[in-house]
mmCIF file of C-alpha atoms in Angstrom:
data_model
loop_
_atom_site.group_PDB
_atom_site.id
_atom_site.type_symbol
_atom_site.label_atom_id
_atom_site.label_comp_id
_atom_site.label_asym_id
_atom_site.label_seq_id
_atom_site.Cartn_x
_atom_site.Cartn_y
_atom_site.Cartn_z
ATOM 1 C CA MET A 697 76.630 100.718 71.940
ATOM 2 C CA SER A 698 73.837 98.730 72.229
ATOM 3 C CA HIS A 699 73.083 95.503 73.338
ATOM 4 C CA PRO A 700 71.285 93.023 72.589
ATOM 5 C CA LEU A 701 69.730 91.004 75.758
ATOM 6 C CA SER A 702 71.004 86.672 75.120
ATOM 7 C CA ARG A 703 70.677 84.189 76.541
ATOM 8 C CA ALA A 704 73.258 81.198 75.895
ATOM 9 C CA THR A 705 73.196 78.237 77.480
ATOM 10 C CA PRO A 706 76.690 76.181 79.265
ATOM 11 C CA HIS A 707 75.117 73.593 75.910
ATOM 12 C CA GLY A 708 75.380 75.919 73.503
ATOM 13 C CA ARG A 709 71.792 77.012 73.328
ATOM 14 C CA LYS A 710 71.155 80.769 72.190
ATOM 15 C CA ARG A 711 68.488 82.232 72.986
ATOM 16 C CA ILE A 712 66.880 86.208 72.570
ATOM 17 C CA LEU A 713 64.540 87.831 74.280
ATOM 18 C CA THR A 714 62.398 89.846 72.343
ATOM 19 C CA ALA A 715 61.455 93.173 73.601
ATOM 20 C CA SER A 716 57.172 91.640 74.251
ATOM 21 C CA SER A 717 59.499 88.954 75.449
ATOM 22 C CA PHE A 718 60.922 91.100 78.158
ATOM 23 C CA ALA A 719 58.366 93.082 78.979
ATOM 24 C CA LEU A 720 56.541 90.079 79.881
ATOM 25 C CA VAL A 721 58.523 89.406 81.973
ATOM 26 C CA ALA A 722 59.239 92.939 83.862
ATOM 27 C CA SER A 723 55.287 93.004 84.033
ATOM 28 C CA LEU A 724 54.794 89.359 85.392
ATOM 29 C CA ALA A 725 58.022 90.581 87.662
ATOM 30 C CA LEU A 726 56.644 93.958 89.213
ATOM 31 C CA ALA A 727 53.206 92.211 89.294
ATOM 32 C CA GLY A 728 54.533 90.110 92.884
ATOM 33 C CA CYS A 729 57.030 87.248 91.534
ATOM 34 C CA ALA A 730 58.901 87.049 94.584
ATOM 35 C CA GLY A 731 62.333 88.155 95.484
ATOM 36 C CA ALA A 732 61.396 91.779 94.224
ATOM 37 C CA ALA A 733 62.549 95.316 95.474
ATOM 38 C CA GLY A 734 61.052 96.558 97.997
ATOM 39 C CA ASP A 735 59.294 93.223 99.541
ATOM 40 C CA ALA A 736 60.440 93.121 102.136
ATOM 41 C CA GLU A 737 57.875 90.489 103.365
ATOM 42 C CA SER A 738 58.100 87.482 100.001
ATOM 43 C CA THR A 739 60.570 85.585 102.844
ATOM 44 C CA GLU A 740 58.171 84.485 106.013
ATOM 45 C CA VAL A 741 59.719 85.704 109.090
ATOM 46 C CA GLY A 742 60.992 82.358 110.279
ATOM 47 C CA GLU A 743 61.632 81.079 106.937
ATOM 48 C CA GLU A 744 64.910 79.181 106.553
ATOM 49 C CA LEU A 745 67.258 81.184 104.124
ATOM 50 C CA THR A 746 68.928 78.908 101.701
ATOM 51 C CA THR A 747 73.680 79.867 101.961
ATOM 52 C CA ILE A 748 75.108 80.290 98.504
ATOM 53 C CA ARG A 749 79.219 80.470 99.347
ATOM 54 C CA VAL A 750 80.470 82.754 97.730
ATOM 55 C CA SER A 751 85.285 82.544 97.472
ATOM 56 C CA LEU A 752 86.290 85.894 97.427
ATOM 57 C CA GLY A 753 89.148 86.379 95.041
ATOM 58 C CA TRP A 754 90.136 88.741 97.596
ATOM 59 C CA ILE A 755 90.387 89.915 101.435
ATOM 60 C CA LYS A 756 88.030 91.195 102.138
ATOM 61 C CA ASN A 757 88.288 94.786 101.707
ATOM 62 C CA VAL A 758 85.578 97.572 100.119
ATOM 63 C CA GLU A 759 86.248 95.816 96.421
ATOM 64 C CA TRP A 760 83.216 93.925 97.177
ATOM 65 C CA GLY A 761 81.750 97.239 98.826
ATOM 66 C CA GLY A 762 77.640 96.980 97.362
ATOM 67 C CA PHE A 763 77.823 93.072 98.644
ATOM 68 C CA TRP A 764 78.770 94.411 102.451
ATOM 69 C CA ILE A 765 76.205 96.867 101.788
ATOM 70 C CA ALA A 766 73.962 94.538 100.323
ATOM 71 C CA ASP A 767 74.134 91.861 102.790
ATOM 72 C CA ALA A 768 74.031 94.736 105.955
ATOM 73 C CA GLU A 769 70.900 96.220 105.012
ATOM 74 C CA GLY A 770 68.918 92.503 104.265
ATOM 75 C CA TYR A 771 68.193 92.397 100.617
ATOM 76 C CA TYR A 772 70.082 88.971 100.299
ATOM 77 C CA ALA A 773 67.370 86.928 103.112
ATOM 78 C CA GLU A 774 64.375 89.238 101.369
ATOM 79 C CA GLU A 775 65.299 86.710 98.649
ATOM 80 C CA GLY A 776 65.545 84.233 101.159
ATOM 81 C CA ILE A 777 69.245 83.741 101.001
ATOM 82 C CA GLU A 778 72.340 84.443 103.473
ATOM 83 C CA VAL A 779 75.669 84.200 101.969
ATOM 84 C CA GLU A 780 78.399 83.147 103.668
ATOM 85 C CA TRP A 781 81.483 85.229 102.235
ATOM 86 C CA ILE A 782 84.732 83.394 102.001
ATOM 87 C CA GLY A 783 87.736 85.903 102.116
ATOM 88 C CA GLY A 784 91.060 85.613 99.233
ATOM 89 C CA GLY A 785 94.263 86.772 99.230
ATOM 90 C CA PRO A 786 97.691 86.659 98.055
ATOM 91 C CA ASN A 787 98.126 82.776 100.604
ATOM 92 C CA ALA A 788 94.641 81.619 99.886
ATOM 93 C CA PRO A 789 93.456 78.820 97.429
ATOM 94 C CA THR A 790 92.716 80.622 94.077
ATOM 95 C CA THR A 791 88.369 80.579 93.257
ATOM 96 C CA MET A 792 88.757 77.957 91.362
ATOM 97 C CA ALA A 793 89.335 75.542 93.310
ATOM 98 C CA THR A 794 87.612 76.149 96.038
ATOM 99 C CA VAL A 795 84.372 76.290 93.299
ATOM 100 C CA ALA A 796 86.253 72.664 91.525
ATOM 101 C CA ALA A 797 86.660 71.144 95.047
ATOM 102 C CA GLY A 798 83.012 72.244 95.811
ATOM 103 C CA ASP A 799 83.819 74.437 98.952
ATOM 104 C CA ALA A 800 81.609 77.623 97.205
ATOM 105 C CA ASP A 801 78.877 77.212 95.661
ATOM 106 C CA LEU A 802 79.919 80.365 93.486
ATOM 107 C CA GLY A 803 83.324 82.485 92.855
ATOM 108 C CA ILE A 804 83.969 85.939 92.031
ATOM 109 C CA VAL A 805 87.028 86.063 89.960
ATOM 110 C CA PRO A 806 89.048 89.194 89.011
ATOM 111 C CA GLY A 807 92.188 87.962 87.253
ATOM 112 C CA THR A 808 89.984 87.232 83.724
ATOM 113 C CA GLN A 809 92.471 85.632 81.924
ATOM 114 C CA SER A 810 93.296 82.849 84.445
ATOM 115 C CA TRP A 811 90.145 81.834 84.742
ATOM 116 C CA LEU A 812 89.308 81.085 80.649
ATOM 117 C CA GLN A 813 92.440 79.599 81.553
ATOM 118 C CA THR A 814 91.070 76.651 83.014
ATOM 119 C CA PHE A 815 88.668 75.523 80.607
ATOM 120 C CA ALA A 816 90.598 73.781 79.103
ATOM 121 C CA ASP A 817 91.431 71.173 82.318
ATOM 122 C CA GLY A 818 87.922 70.470 82.377
ATOM 123 C CA ASN A 819 85.866 72.458 84.271
ATOM 124 C CA ASP A 820 81.629 73.552 83.315
ATOM 125 C CA TRP A 821 81.213 76.690 84.247
ATOM 126 C CA THR A 822 79.164 79.463 84.142
ATOM 127 C CA ALA A 823 78.931 82.887 84.143
ATOM 128 C CA ILE A 824 76.222 84.800 85.811
ATOM 129 C CA GLY A 825 78.230 88.610 85.131
ATOM 130 C CA ALA A 826 80.873 91.070 85.614
ATOM 131 C CA LEU A 827 81.035 93.169 88.400
ATOM 132 C CA PHE A 828 83.439 95.851 86.493
ATOM 133 C CA GLN A 829 82.445 96.179 83.610
ATOM 134 C CA GLU A 830 86.371 97.004 83.176
ATOM 135 C CA SER A 831 88.952 95.954 84.509
ATOM 136 C CA PRO A 832 91.074 97.523 86.991
ATOM 137 C CA GLY A 833 95.044 96.586 85.020
ATOM 138 C CA ALA A 834 96.151 99.633 84.546
ATOM 139 C CA LEU A 835 99.289 100.693 83.835
ATOM 140 C CA VAL A 836 100.490 104.105 86.570
ATOM 141 C CA SER A 837 103.211 106.816 85.217
ATOM 142 C CA LEU A 838 104.445 110.166 86.895
ATOM 143 C CA ALA A 839 103.256 113.061 84.790
ATOM 144 C CA ASP A 840 106.446 114.696 84.051
ATOM 145 C CA ASP A 841 107.582 111.151 82.232
ATOM 146 C CA PRO A 842 103.559 109.882 81.456
ATOM 147 C CA VAL A 843 102.567 106.746 79.345
ATOM 148 C CA THR A 844 100.186 106.321 77.817
ATOM 149 C CA SER A 845 100.029 104.167 74.528
ATOM 150 C CA ALA A 846 103.398 101.719 73.093
ATOM 151 C CA GLU A 847 104.647 104.410 71.435
ATOM 152 C CA ASP A 848 105.564 106.144 74.891
ATOM 153 C CA MET A 849 107.871 102.983 76.010
ATOM 154 C CA VAL A 850 110.320 102.133 73.144
ATOM 155 C CA GLY A 851 113.108 102.663 74.766
ATOM 156 C CA LYS A 852 112.730 102.134 77.783
ATOM 157 C CA THR A 853 112.532 100.165 81.440
ATOM 158 C CA VAL A 854 109.459 99.171 83.099
ATOM 159 C CA LEU A 855 108.664 97.276 85.264
ATOM 160 C CA GLY A 856 105.663 95.093 86.586
ATOM 161 C CA GLN A 857 105.492 92.069 89.052
ATOM 162 C CA GLU A 858 105.951 88.729 87.364
ATOM 163 C CA GLY A 859 103.935 87.146 84.716
ATOM 164 C CA THR A 860 102.977 90.975 83.834
ATOM 165 C CA GLN A 861 105.092 91.010 80.948
ATOM 166 C CA ILE A 862 102.663 89.040 78.753
ATOM 167 C CA ASN A 863 100.407 92.394 79.127
ATOM 168 C CA TYR A 864 104.103 94.472 77.874
ATOM 169 C CA ASP A 865 104.071 92.120 75.018
ATOM 170 C CA ALA A 866 100.674 93.085 73.746
ATOM 171 C CA VAL A 867 100.464 96.109 74.597
ATOM 172 C CA PHE A 868 103.503 96.652 71.778
ATOM 173 C CA ALA A 869 101.968 94.160 69.186
ATOM 174 C CA LEU A 870 98.531 95.342 69.584
ATOM 175 C CA ALA A 871 100.650 99.207 68.338
ATOM 176 C CA GLY A 872 102.099 96.713 65.552
ATOM 177 C CA LEU A 873 105.589 97.252 67.100
ATOM 178 C CA GLU A 874 107.834 94.281 67.835
ATOM 179 C CA PRO A 875 108.760 94.460 71.404
ATOM 180 C CA ASP A 876 111.187 97.174 72.254
ATOM 181 C CA TYR A 877 111.336 97.773 76.206
ATOM 182 C CA GLU A 878 113.537 95.804 79.404
ATOM 183 C CA PHE A 879 111.215 94.868 82.326
ATOM 184 C CA ILE A 880 112.074 94.791 85.848
ATOM 185 C CA PRO A 881 110.162 92.466 88.341
ATOM 186 C CA VAL A 882 109.073 93.599 91.571
ATOM 187 C CA GLY A 883 106.266 93.982 94.365
ATOM 188 C CA TYR A 884 103.444 95.295 94.730
ATOM 189 C CA ASP A 885 104.604 98.192 96.456
ATOM 190 C CA ILE A 886 104.959 101.086 93.883
ATOM 191 C CA ALA A 887 108.340 102.952 95.413
ATOM 192 C CA PRO A 888 110.470 101.497 92.632
ATOM 193 C CA LEU A 889 108.435 103.283 90.076
ATOM 194 C CA VAL A 890 108.692 106.834 92.245
ATOM 195 C CA ASP A 891 112.472 105.391 92.593
ATOM 196 C CA GLY A 892 112.984 106.570 89.121
ATOM 197 C CA GLN A 893 113.595 102.716 88.374
ATOM 198 C CA GLY A 894 110.955 102.403 85.585
ATOM 199 C CA VAL A 895 108.623 105.203 83.714
ATOM 200 C CA ALA A 896 105.726 102.842 83.926
ATOM 201 C CA TYR A 897 104.350 100.561 87.061
ATOM 202 C CA THR A 898 101.676 97.714 86.679
ATOM 203 C CA ALA A 899 99.240 97.787 88.937
ATOM 204 C CA TYR A 900 95.432 97.708 89.902
ATOM 205 C CA ALA A 901 93.863 101.641 89.156
ATOM 206 C CA THR A 902 91.855 101.135 92.481
ATOM 207 C CA ASN A 903 95.269 100.591 94.793
ATOM 208 C CA GLN A 904 98.216 101.133 93.860
ATOM 209 C CA PRO A 905 97.327 105.114 92.400
ATOM 210 C CA ILE A 906 95.898 105.018 96.807
ATOM 211 C CA MET A 907 100.231 104.550 97.438
ATOM 212 C CA LEU A 908 100.802 107.619 95.709
ATOM 213 C CA GLU A 909 98.798 110.053 97.097
ATOM 214 C CA GLU A 910 98.939 108.643 100.690
ATOM 215 C CA GLN A 911 102.356 107.093 101.405
ATOM 216 C CA TYR A 912 104.468 109.979 99.195
ATOM 217 C CA GLY A 913 102.105 112.360 99.054
ATOM 218 C CA LEU A 914 101.545 112.969 94.890
ATOM 219 C CA SER A 915 98.444 114.441 93.843
ATOM 220 C CA PRO A 916 96.784 113.215 90.638
ATOM 221 C CA ASP A 917 97.916 115.714 88.911
ATOM 222 C CA ASP A 918 101.294 114.764 89.471
ATOM 223 C CA TYR A 919 100.507 110.634 88.017
ATOM 224 C CA VAL A 920 99.190 109.301 84.904
ATOM 225 C CA VAL A 921 96.903 106.155 84.698
ATOM 226 C CA THR A 922 96.035 104.032 81.786
ATOM 227 C CA LEU A 923 93.677 101.011 81.498
ATOM 228 C CA TYR A 924 95.010 98.341 79.340
ATOM 229 C CA ALA A 925 91.022 99.121 77.979
ATOM 230 C CA GLU A 926 93.092 102.029 77.614
ATOM 231 C CA LEU A 927 96.012 100.613 75.443
ATOM 232 C CA GLY A 928 93.940 97.895 73.471
ATOM 233 C CA MET A 929 92.825 95.359 76.086
ATOM 234 C CA PRO A 930 89.141 95.850 77.421
ATOM 235 C CA LEU A 931 87.962 92.978 79.927
ATOM 236 C CA TYR A 932 85.959 92.236 82.618
ATOM 237 C CA GLY A 933 86.396 91.948 85.551
ATOM 238 C CA ASN A 934 85.107 90.212 88.912
ATOM 239 C CA VAL A 935 83.567 87.074 87.191
ATOM 240 C CA VAL A 936 80.389 86.128 88.984
ATOM 241 C CA TYR A 937 80.716 82.475 87.819
ATOM 242 C CA GLY A 938 79.729 78.835 88.879
ATOM 243 C CA ASP A 939 79.911 74.515 87.688
ATOM 244 C CA SER A 940 77.437 75.321 84.705
ATOM 245 C CA ALA A 941 74.837 72.055 86.540
ATOM 246 C CA TYR A 942 74.411 74.245 89.963
ATOM 247 C CA ILE A 943 73.632 77.233 88.694
ATOM 248 C CA GLU A 944 70.995 75.583 86.338
ATOM 249 C CA GLU A 945 69.292 73.541 89.295
ATOM 250 C CA ASN A 946 69.841 76.551 91.385
ATOM 251 C CA GLY A 947 68.298 79.278 88.823
ATOM 252 C CA ASP A 948 65.873 81.130 91.195
ATOM 253 C CA LEU A 949 68.149 81.342 93.398
ATOM 254 C CA MET A 950 70.896 83.133 91.031
ATOM 255 C CA GLU A 951 68.105 85.141 89.727
ATOM 256 C CA GLY A 952 68.075 86.250 93.921
ATOM 257 C CA PHE A 953 71.969 87.227 94.665
ATOM 258 C CA LEU A 954 71.980 88.855 91.449
ATOM 259 C CA ARG A 955 68.511 91.325 92.058
ATOM 260 C CA ALA A 956 69.724 91.879 95.965
ATOM 261 C CA SER A 957 73.500 92.583 94.413
ATOM 262 C CA ILE A 958 72.499 95.234 92.121
ATOM 263 C CA ARG A 959 70.660 96.588 94.799
ATOM 264 C CA GLY A 960 73.717 97.042 96.501
ATOM 265 C CA TRP A 961 75.951 97.818 94.300
ATOM 266 C CA GLU A 962 73.805 100.971 92.955
ATOM 267 C CA GLU A 963 73.977 102.889 97.005
ATOM 268 C CA ASN A 964 77.148 101.968 96.970
ATOM 269 C CA GLY A 965 77.438 104.735 94.083
ATOM 270 C CA GLU A 966 74.595 107.076 96.445
ATOM 271 C CA ASP A 967 77.844 107.386 99.319
ATOM 272 C CA PHE A 968 81.358 105.589 98.586
ATOM 273 C CA ALA A 969 81.495 105.740 103.219
ATOM 274 C CA VAL A 970 78.695 102.929 103.706
ATOM 275 C CA GLY A 971 80.935 100.169 102.722
ATOM 276 C CA ALA A 972 83.971 101.385 103.167
ATOM 277 C CA GLN A 973 82.399 101.771 106.919
ATOM 278 C CA LEU A 974 81.384 98.311 106.344
ATOM 279 C CA SER A 975 84.517 96.760 104.953
ATOM 280 C CA VAL A 976 86.224 98.898 107.710
ATOM 281 C CA ASP A 977 84.114 97.809 111.465
ATOM 282 C CA GLU A 978 82.205 94.190 109.931
ATOM 283 C CA TYR A 979 83.302 91.858 107.111
ATOM 284 C CA GLY A 980 87.043 93.184 106.915
ATOM 285 C CA ALA A 981 87.271 93.844 110.709
ATOM 286 C CA ASP A 982 90.064 91.505 111.137
ATOM 287 C CA LEU A 983 92.620 92.879 108.779
ATOM 288 C CA GLY A 984 93.093 96.013 110.208
ATOM 289 C CA LEU A 985 91.844 97.878 107.094
ATOM 290 C CA ASP A 986 91.977 101.980 106.444
ATOM 291 C CA ILE A 987 88.808 104.892 106.225
ATOM 292 C CA VAL A 988 90.156 106.729 104.193
ATOM 293 C CA GLN A 989 91.777 104.302 101.770
ATOM 294 C CA GLN A 990 88.498 101.992 101.829
ATOM 295 C CA THR A 991 86.928 104.903 101.032
ATOM 296 C CA ARG A 992 88.829 105.984 98.576
ATOM 297 C CA GLU A 993 89.031 102.181 96.921
ATOM 298 C CA ASN A 994 85.569 103.024 96.480
ATOM 299 C CA GLU A 995 85.266 106.302 94.835
ATOM 300 C CA LEU A 996 88.147 104.661 92.048
ATOM 301 C CA GLN A 997 86.441 101.639 91.788
ATOM 302 C CA GLN A 998 81.720 102.893 91.201
ATOM 303 C CA PRO A 999 83.304 104.083 87.613
ATOM 304 C CA LEU A 1000 84.936 100.606 86.530
ATOM 305 C CA VAL A 1001 81.397 98.948 88.032
ATOM 306 C CA VAL A 1002 79.257 100.643 85.200
ATOM 307 C CA GLY A 1003 81.869 100.982 82.105
ATOM 308 C CA GLU A 1004 81.600 102.897 79.477
ATOM 309 C CA TYR A 1005 78.754 100.630 76.848
ATOM 310 C CA GLY A 1006 75.807 101.852 78.420
ATOM 311 C CA ASP A 1007 75.145 98.324 79.661
ATOM 312 C CA PRO A 1008 72.974 97.160 83.038
ATOM 313 C CA LEU A 1009 75.031 96.326 85.941
ATOM 314 C CA PHE A 1010 76.977 93.231 85.831
ATOM 315 C CA TRP A 1011 76.267 92.810 82.302
ATOM 316 C CA MET A 1012 78.133 90.993 80.477
ATOM 317 C CA ASP A 1013 78.231 90.495 76.379
ATOM 318 C CA PRO A 1014 79.387 87.925 74.265
ATOM 319 C CA GLU A 1015 79.658 89.281 71.085
ATOM 320 C CA LEU A 1016 81.764 91.862 72.946
ATOM 321 C CA MET A 1017 84.064 89.742 74.630
ATOM 322 C CA LEU A 1018 85.104 88.487 70.960
ATOM 323 C CA GLU A 1019 85.331 91.349 69.581
ATOM 324 C CA LEU A 1020 87.034 93.487 71.489
ATOM 325 C CA MET A 1021 88.107 91.845 74.182
ATOM 326 C CA TYR A 1022 89.482 88.875 72.812
ATOM 327 C CA PRO A 1023 91.981 90.038 70.547
ATOM 328 C CA GLY A 1024 93.731 91.909 73.092
ATOM 329 C CA LEU A 1025 94.163 88.353 75.426
ATOM 330 C CA GLU A 1026 95.363 86.727 71.852
ATOM 331 C CA ALA A 1027 98.270 89.913 71.806
ATOM 332 C CA ALA A 1028 99.143 89.001 75.157
ATOM 333 C CA GLY A 1029 99.401 84.618 73.790
ATOM 334 C CA TYR A 1030 96.670 82.650 75.724
ATOM 335 C CA THR A 1031 95.284 79.931 74.182
ATOM 336 C CA ASP A 1032 91.774 77.698 72.818
ATOM 337 C CA LEU A 1033 89.841 80.475 74.389
ATOM 338 C CA PRO A 1034 86.171 79.227 75.594
ATOM 339 C CA ASP A 1035 83.867 80.566 72.818
ATOM 340 C CA PRO A 1036 81.679 83.685 75.317
ATOM 341 C CA ASN A 1037 78.942 81.857 74.530
ATOM 342 C CA GLU A 1038 78.881 78.970 75.158
ATOM 343 C CA TYR A 1039 79.477 79.895 78.909
ATOM 344 C CA ILE A 1040 77.738 83.073 79.455
ATOM 345 C CA ASP A 1041 73.867 82.886 80.565
ATOM 346 C CA MET A 1042 72.855 86.510 81.004
ATOM 347 C CA SER A 1043 68.894 85.102 82.146
ATOM 348 C CA TYR A 1044 69.326 85.165 85.323
ATOM 349 C CA LEU A 1045 70.507 89.413 84.737
ATOM 350 C CA GLU A 1046 67.735 89.642 82.530
ATOM 351 C CA ALA A 1047 65.275 88.751 85.380
ATOM 352 C CA ALA A 1048 66.661 90.047 87.872
ATOM 353 C CA HIS A 1049 66.555 94.042 85.814
ATOM 354 C CA ALA A 1050 63.898 93.660 84.612
ATOM 355 C CA SER A 1051 61.874 93.004 88.001
ATOM 356 C CA LEU A 1052 64.140 96.124 89.774
ATOM 357 C CA GLU A 1053 61.716 98.727 86.713
#
């Protein structure tokens, strides 16, 4: 699927980047724009770096492996940037709260649904990219009673964390069925599925399946992971965003941050052990992370980073959101969704990719 290279500004003005203008951006970048890939001298020795504080939507584990690589390899420094990574987690403030309070410049939010809901509170966000082209949100089932559609759950018991029942309702609604199931709230341990308490379990495709392998000795043939995208609810994940005024005032920094990040995530796909090792030994050294688990998680997440739309890394398409993603959100009961053309600005990502060609 091809998508136009477009910019939607925070004020709703949309500029189409034509093929000729895109070529001009590329030629200027390749002619020596500061910060281009491989330009190790773009930041003078001793030059003070500009700090960007980035609030992460989860703990400092391998979910951010490509960012760790970009940081450790000095790609941000080449752009004149020093990144302060602010870890998240179950007991940490949301990235939205952290950015809104001025304690972070950028946020990377896993739950796109919850982020979209904050627009109604008066927040003026601009999204400059999405790490996951497909959200890792999924249903996990056992291979002897697989769940790949709403029909597979009719009249059965399903499992999920508090608040995830709306996802089951949406799956039924999108299939043209009335919800017909029993919901049992559970935690983040997948044991209830193994114990046969239900046929499906709401999960992150990059997390709970590893529990099945490591804690219960199952192989990938013993369980089924069905992404919400396969159930009619595709969605971007780990959206990179900030306050619109900050983004607009720091365009060069945004381009440099994205350029360095792209380089890191491209390298992450070449060797899953590198980002995992950085997570265990450096960025998440105080978390007691397991190298085997982290490497496996990295392997599982990279296809979601690349996605199936054929778009560049970190790409977000407003029309794709309106046509394919918003119907799923609306089926789940989300209302007052903001127009993606008003908050997605791909101009910085376009420039970053052009300079890397």
